[in-house]
Coordinates of C-alpha atoms and ligand atoms in Angstrom, one line a residue:
X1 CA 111.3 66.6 80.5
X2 CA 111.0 66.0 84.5
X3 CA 112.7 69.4 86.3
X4 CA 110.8 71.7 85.4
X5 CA 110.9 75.4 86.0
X6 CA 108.0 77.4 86.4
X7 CA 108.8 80.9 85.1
X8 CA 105.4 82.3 84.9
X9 CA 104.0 85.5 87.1
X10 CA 103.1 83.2 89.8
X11 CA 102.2 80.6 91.2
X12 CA 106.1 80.5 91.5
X13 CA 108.7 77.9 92.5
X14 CA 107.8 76.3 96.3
X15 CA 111.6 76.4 98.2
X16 CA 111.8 72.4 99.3
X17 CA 111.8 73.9 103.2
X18 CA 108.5 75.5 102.3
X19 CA 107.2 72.5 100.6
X20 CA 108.0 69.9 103.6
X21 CA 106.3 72.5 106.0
X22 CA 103.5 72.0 104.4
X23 CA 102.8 67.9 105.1
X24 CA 102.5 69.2 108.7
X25 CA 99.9 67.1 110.9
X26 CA 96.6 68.8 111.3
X27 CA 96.3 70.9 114.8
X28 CA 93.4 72.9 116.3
X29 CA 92.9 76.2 114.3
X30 CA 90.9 77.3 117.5
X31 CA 93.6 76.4 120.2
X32 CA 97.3 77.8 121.4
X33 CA 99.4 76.4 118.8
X34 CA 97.7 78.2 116.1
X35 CA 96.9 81.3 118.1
X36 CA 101.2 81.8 118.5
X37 CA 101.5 81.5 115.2
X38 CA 99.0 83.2 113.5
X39 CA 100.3 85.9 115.9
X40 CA 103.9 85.7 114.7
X41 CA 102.9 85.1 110.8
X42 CA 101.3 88.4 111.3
X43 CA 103.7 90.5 112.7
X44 CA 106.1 89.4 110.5
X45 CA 104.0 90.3 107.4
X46 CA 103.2 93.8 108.9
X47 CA 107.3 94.3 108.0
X48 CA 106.9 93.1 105.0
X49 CA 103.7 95.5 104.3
X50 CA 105.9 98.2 106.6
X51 CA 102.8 99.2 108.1
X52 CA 101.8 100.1 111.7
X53 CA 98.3 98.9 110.9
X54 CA 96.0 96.3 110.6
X55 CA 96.2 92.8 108.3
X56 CA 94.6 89.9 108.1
X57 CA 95.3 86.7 106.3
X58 CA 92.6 85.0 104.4
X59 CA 92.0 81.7 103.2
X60 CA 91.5 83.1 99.7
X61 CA 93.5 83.3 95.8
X62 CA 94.7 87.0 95.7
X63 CA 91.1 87.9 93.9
X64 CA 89.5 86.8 97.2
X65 CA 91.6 89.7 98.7
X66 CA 90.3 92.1 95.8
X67 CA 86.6 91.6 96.7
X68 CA 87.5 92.4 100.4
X69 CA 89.4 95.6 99.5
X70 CA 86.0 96.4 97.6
X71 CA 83.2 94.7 99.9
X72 CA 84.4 96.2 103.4
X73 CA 85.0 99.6 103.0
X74 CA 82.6 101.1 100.1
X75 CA 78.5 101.2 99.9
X76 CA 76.6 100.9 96.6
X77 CA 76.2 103.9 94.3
X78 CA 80.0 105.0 96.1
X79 CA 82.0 106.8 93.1
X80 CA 84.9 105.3 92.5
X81 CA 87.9 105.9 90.0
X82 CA 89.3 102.9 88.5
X83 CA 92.7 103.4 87.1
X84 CA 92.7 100.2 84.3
X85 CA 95.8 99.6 81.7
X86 CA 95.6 95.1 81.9
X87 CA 93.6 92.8 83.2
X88 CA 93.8 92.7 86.9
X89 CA 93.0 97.1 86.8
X90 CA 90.1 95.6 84.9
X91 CA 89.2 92.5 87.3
X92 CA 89.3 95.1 89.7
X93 CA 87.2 97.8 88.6
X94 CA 84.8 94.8 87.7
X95 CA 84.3 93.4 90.9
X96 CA 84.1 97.3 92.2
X97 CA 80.9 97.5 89.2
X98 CA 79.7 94.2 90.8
X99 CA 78.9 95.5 94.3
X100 CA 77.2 98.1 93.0
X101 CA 79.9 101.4 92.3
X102 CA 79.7 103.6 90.8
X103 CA 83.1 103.2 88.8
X104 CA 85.0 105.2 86.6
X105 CA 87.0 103.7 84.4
X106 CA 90.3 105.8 83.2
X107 CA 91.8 103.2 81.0
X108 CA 94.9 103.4 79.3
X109 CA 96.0 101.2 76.7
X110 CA 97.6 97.9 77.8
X111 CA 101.5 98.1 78.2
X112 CA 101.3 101.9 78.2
X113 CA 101.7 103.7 81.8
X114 CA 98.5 105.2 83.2
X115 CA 97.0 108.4 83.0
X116 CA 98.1 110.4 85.9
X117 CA 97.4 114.0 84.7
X118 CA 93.5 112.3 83.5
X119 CA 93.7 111.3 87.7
X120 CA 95.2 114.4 89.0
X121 CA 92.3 116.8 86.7
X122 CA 89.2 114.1 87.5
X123 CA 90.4 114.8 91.6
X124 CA 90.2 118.3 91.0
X125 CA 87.1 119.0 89.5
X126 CA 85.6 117.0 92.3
X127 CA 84.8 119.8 94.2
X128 CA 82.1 118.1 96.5
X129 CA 84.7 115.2 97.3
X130 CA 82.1 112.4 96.0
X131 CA 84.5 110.2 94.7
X132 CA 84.6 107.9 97.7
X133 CA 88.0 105.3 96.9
X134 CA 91.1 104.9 93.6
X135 CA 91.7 101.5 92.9
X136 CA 94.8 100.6 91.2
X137 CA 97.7 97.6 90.4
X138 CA 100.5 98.4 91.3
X139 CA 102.2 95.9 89.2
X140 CA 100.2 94.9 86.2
X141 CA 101.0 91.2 85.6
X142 CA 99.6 90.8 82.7
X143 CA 101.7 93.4 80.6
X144 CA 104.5 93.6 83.3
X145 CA 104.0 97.2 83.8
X146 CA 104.8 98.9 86.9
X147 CA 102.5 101.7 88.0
X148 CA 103.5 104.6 90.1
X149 CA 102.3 104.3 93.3
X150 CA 104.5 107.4 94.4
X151 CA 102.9 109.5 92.0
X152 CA 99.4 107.9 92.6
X153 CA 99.7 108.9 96.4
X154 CA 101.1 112.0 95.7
X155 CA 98.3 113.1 93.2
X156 CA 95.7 111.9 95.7
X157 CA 97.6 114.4 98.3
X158 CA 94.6 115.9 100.5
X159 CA 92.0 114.7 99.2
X160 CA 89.9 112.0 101.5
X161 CA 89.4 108.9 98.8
X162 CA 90.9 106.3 99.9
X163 CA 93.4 104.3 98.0
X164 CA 92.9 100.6 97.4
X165 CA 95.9 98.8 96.1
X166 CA 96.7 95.4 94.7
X167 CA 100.2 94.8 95.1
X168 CA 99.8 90.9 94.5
X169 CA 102.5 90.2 92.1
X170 CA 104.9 93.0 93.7
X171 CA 105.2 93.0 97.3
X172 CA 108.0 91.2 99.1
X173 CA 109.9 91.6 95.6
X174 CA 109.4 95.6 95.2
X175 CA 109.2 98.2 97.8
X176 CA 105.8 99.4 99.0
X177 CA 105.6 101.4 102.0
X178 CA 101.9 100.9 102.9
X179 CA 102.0 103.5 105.5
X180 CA 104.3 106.2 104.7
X181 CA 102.5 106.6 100.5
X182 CA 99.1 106.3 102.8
X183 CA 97.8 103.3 101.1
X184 CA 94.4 102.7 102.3
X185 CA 94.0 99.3 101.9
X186 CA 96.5 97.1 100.0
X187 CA 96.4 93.8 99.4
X188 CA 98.7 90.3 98.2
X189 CA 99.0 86.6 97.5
X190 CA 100.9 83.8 98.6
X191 CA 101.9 82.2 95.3
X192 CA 103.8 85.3 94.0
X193 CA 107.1 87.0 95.9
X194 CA 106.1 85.3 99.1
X195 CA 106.9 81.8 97.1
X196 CA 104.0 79.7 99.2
X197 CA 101.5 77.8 96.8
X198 CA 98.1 79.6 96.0
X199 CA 95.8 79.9 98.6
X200 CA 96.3 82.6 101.0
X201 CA 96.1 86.5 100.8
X202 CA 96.8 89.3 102.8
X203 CA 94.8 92.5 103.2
X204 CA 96.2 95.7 105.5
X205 CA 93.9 98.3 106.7
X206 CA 95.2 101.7 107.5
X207 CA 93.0 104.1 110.2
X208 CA 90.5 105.8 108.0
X209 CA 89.6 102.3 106.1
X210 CA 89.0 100.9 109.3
X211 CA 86.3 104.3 110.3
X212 CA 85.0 103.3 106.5
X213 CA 84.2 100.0 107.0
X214 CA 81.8 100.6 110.2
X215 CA 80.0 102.8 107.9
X216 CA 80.4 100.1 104.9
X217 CA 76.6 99.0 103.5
X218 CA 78.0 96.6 100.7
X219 CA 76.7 92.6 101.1
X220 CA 79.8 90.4 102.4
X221 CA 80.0 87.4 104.7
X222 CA 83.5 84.8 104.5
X223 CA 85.1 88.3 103.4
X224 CA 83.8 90.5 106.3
X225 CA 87.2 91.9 107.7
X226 CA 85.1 93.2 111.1
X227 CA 84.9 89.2 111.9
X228 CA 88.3 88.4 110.9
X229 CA 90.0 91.5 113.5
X230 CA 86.9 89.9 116.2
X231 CA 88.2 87.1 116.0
X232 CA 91.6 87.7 115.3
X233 CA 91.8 89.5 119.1
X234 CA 91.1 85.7 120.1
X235 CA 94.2 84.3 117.5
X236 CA 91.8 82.8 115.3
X237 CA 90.1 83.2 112.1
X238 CA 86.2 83.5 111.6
X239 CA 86.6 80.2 109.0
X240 CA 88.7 77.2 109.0
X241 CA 92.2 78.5 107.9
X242 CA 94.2 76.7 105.4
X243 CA 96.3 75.3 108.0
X244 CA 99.3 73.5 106.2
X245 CA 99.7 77.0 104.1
X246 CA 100.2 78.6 107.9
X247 CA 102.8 76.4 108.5
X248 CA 104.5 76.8 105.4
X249 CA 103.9 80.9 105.7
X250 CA 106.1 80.9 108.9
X251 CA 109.0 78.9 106.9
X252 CA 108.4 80.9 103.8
X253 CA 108.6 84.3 105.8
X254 CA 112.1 83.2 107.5
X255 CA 113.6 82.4 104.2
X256 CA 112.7 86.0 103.0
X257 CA 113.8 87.5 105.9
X258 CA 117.0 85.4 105.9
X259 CA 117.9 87.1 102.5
X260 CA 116.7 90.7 103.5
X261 CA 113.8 93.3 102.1
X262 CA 116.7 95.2 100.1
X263 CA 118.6 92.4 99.1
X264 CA 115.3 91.0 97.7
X265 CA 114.3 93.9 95.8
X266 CA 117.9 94.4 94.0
X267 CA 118.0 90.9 92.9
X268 CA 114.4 91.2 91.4
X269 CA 115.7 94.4 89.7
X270 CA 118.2 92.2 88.9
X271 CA 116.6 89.5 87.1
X272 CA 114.6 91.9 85.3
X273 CA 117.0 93.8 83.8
X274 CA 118.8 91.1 82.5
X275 CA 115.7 89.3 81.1
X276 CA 115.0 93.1 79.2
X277 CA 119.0 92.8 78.3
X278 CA 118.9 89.5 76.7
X279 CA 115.2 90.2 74.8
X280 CA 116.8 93.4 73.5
X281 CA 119.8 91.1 72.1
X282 CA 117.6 89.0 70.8
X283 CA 115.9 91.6 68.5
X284 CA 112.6 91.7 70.4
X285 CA 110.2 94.0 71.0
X286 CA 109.4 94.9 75.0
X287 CA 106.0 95.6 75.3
X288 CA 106.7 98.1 78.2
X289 CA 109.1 101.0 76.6
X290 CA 110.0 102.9 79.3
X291 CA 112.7 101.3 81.9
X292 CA 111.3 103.3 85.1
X293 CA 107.6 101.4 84.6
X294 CA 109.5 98.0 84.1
X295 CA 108.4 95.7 86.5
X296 CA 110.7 93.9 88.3
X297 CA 109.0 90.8 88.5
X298 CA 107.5 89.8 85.3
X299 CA 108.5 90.8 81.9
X300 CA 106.3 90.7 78.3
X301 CA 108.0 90.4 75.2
X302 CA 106.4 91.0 72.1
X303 CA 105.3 87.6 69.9
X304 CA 107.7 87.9 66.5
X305 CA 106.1 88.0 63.1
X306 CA 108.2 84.7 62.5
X307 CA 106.5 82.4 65.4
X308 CA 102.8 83.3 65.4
X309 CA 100.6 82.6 68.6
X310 CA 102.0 80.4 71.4
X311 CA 104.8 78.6 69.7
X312 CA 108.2 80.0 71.4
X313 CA 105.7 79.1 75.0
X314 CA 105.1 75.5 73.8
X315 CA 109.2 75.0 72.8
X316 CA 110.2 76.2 75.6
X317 CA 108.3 73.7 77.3
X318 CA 108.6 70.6 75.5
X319 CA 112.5 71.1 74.6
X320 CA 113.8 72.8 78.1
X321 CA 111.2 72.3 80.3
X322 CA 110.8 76.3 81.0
X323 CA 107.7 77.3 81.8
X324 CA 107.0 80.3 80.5
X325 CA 103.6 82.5 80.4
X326 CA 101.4 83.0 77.2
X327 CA 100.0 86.6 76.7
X328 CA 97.1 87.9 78.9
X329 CA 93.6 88.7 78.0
X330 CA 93.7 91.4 74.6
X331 CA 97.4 90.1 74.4
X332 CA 97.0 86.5 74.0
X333 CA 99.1 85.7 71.0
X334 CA 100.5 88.9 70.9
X335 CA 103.1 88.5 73.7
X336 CA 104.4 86.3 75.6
X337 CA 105.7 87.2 79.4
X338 CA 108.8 85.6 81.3
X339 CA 107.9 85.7 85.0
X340 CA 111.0 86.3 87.5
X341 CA 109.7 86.4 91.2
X342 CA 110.0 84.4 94.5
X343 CA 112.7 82.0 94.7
X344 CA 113.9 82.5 90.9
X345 CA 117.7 83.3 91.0
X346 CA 120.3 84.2 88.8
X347 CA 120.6 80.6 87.5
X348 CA 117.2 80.6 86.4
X349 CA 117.0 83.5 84.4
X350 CA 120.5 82.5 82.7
X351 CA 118.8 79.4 81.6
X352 CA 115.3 81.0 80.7
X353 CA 117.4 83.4 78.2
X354 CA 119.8 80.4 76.8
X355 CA 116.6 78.3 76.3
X356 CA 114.9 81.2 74.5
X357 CA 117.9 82.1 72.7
X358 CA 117.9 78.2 71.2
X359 CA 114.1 78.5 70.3
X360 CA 114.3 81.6 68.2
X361 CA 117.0 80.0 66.1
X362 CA 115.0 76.6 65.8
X363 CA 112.4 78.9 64.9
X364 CA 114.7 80.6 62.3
X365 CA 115.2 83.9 63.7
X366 CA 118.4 86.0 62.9
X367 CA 119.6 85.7 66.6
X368 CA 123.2 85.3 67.2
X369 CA 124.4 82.6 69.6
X370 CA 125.5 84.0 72.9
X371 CA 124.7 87.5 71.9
X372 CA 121.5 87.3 74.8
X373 CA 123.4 85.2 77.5
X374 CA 126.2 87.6 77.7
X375 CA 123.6 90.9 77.9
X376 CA 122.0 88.8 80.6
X377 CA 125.1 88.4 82.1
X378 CA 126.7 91.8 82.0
X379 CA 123.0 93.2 83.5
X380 CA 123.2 90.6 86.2
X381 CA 126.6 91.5 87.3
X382 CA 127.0 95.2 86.6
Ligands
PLP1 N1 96.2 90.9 90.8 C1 97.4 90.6 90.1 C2 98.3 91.7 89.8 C3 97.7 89.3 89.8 O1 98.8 89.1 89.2 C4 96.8 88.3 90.1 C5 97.1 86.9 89.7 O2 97.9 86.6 88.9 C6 95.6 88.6 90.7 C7 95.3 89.9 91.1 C8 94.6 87.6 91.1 O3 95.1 86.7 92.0 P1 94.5 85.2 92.1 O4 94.8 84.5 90.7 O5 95.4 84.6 93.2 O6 93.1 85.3 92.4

């Protein structure tokens, strides 16, 4: 099977433009040309971001981009309150443990939505306003949950912790307004919405991060944002950038533009309805219940009884060439998840759900032919 299409949460599907930008010849990373363009690359991804404030871009896999949102703004023995229901809210409060927080855990089962009364009481009782930052993921990739960042922001209302948000499989394809829902810092990857391949992340930084991280006592060095705005004044960046991905980032950020913020946003909702549509025809189980917590860019389905472990992934594969994600962390074998973000169109998730659809019955499931292509269809088109 050559053509191949990658339908996992990321890396995603490289448009051709973005992949010929990318066997650009090698410039200087300290001279004009890149100075421009880091300039415009920038600005560009502020829009995206819709903030006013700062943002750098660093040579780094979206992780890279989590340690800075921990590193450059907290001290150790800070308290912080780590929402966790998946395996990046984990990651997260892990590298938060790491540098020496004082982290707080309020965990929630995986595929369940998190606890925002256990957030809005824990805020409350902390009368001496110790708890220094919130981290949270906004879109939980690994159990394609959707957390509520409205609520989250809302429940923080007055009180000074600042909130440090991974948005790396959801921005570009769902709508975060950094500034207006005050997100502190808040951070993304290239090889998700943005439809780049790995190796870039960007970071914003809203006024009162900025005050924190002069204050910041926490070791860091390639991840010190107070060397990336110095020499960002000079259009550089403290390290040798990953050039060819700044090329491509340019190309990659017209093509997104081309199509529109909105536009983007509906067809993700979109895709993901219909993928929900044609699971739900099919019989299966969504791990995520509710439809307001459904992401919109990555969907887990629950493995049936009749195809243990990673069979349906490894059909799908070998007979369609559809690559499909396995289940995550706790989940492995116990899910499987259809990713539908970046430069994935209607197309793709039509053949994702005929392919599927064919697999089951191989694998001897009661699923009747069609019945998931035309849900797909009538959620696609509604
Ligand atoms: N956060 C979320 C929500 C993710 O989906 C991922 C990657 O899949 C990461 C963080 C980590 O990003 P990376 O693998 O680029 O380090």
């Amino acid at each position: 099977m050559s053509s191949k299409r990658l339908m996992i949460p990321g890396p995603t599907p490289v448009p051709p433009a973005v992949a010929r930008a990318m066997s650009t010849e090698m410039f200087n990373h300290r001279g004009p040309r890149f100075a421009e363009l880091i300039a415009d690359v920038t600005a560009s991804l502020k829009r995206i971001f819709q903030t006013e404030g700062r943002l750098y871009i660093l040579t780094s896999s979206g992780t890279g981009a989590m340690e800075a949102a921990v590193v450059n703004f907290l001290s150790p023995g800070d308290r912080i309150v780590s929402l966790v229901n998946g395996a990046f809210g984990d990651r997260f409060a892990s590298i938060a443990a790491a540098y020496g927080g004082k982290v707080e855990r309020l965990e929630s089962p995986w595929g369940e939505p998190l606890d925002y009364g256990a957030l809005e009481a824990r805020l409350r009782e902390d009368k001496d306003l110790s708890i220094r930052a919130i981290t949270v993921v906004h879109n939980e990739s690994s159990t394609g949950m959707l957390n509520d960042l409205e609520a989250i922001s809302r429940i923080r209302g007055n009180h000074p912790a600042m909130l440090l948000v991974d948005t790396v499989s959801s921005m570009g394809a769902v709508d975060v307004p950094v500034d207006r829902l005050g997100l502190d810092v808040c951070f993304t990857a290239s090889q998700k919405a943005l439809f780049l391949p790995p190796g870039l992340s960007f970071i914003s930084v809203g006024e009162r991060a900025w005050r924190a991280a002069a204050e910041s006592r926490m070791p860091r060095y390639y991840f010190d944002l107070r060397l990336a705005e110095a020499l960002l004044q000079k259009g550089q960046t403290p390290f040798t950038p990953a050039l060819a991905q700044f090329v491509a980032l340019r190309e990659a950020l017209q093509l997104y533009f081309a199509e529109g913020r909105e536009n983007c946003y509906a067809r993700h909702r979109r895709m993901a309805a219909a993928v929900r549509a044609a699971a739900r025809a099919m019989g299966l189980e969504l791990l995520v219940k509710e439809e307001r917590y459904a992401s919109p860019t990555v969907t887990a389905i629950m493995t049936p009884s009749q195809a243990p472990g990673n069979q349906i992934q490894a059909m799908m594969r070998e007979r369609f060439g559809i690559e499909i994600a396995g289940g995550q962390g706790s989940l492995e074998g116990k899910t499987f998840r259809v990713g539908h973000l970046g430069a994935v169109d209607e197309l793709d998730i039509l053949a994702a759900v005929g392919a599927l659809e064919a697999c089951l019955q191989s694998l001897g499931l009661p699923v009747e032919r069609g019945a998931a292509l035309r849900a797909a269809q009538e959620a696609l088109h509604q």
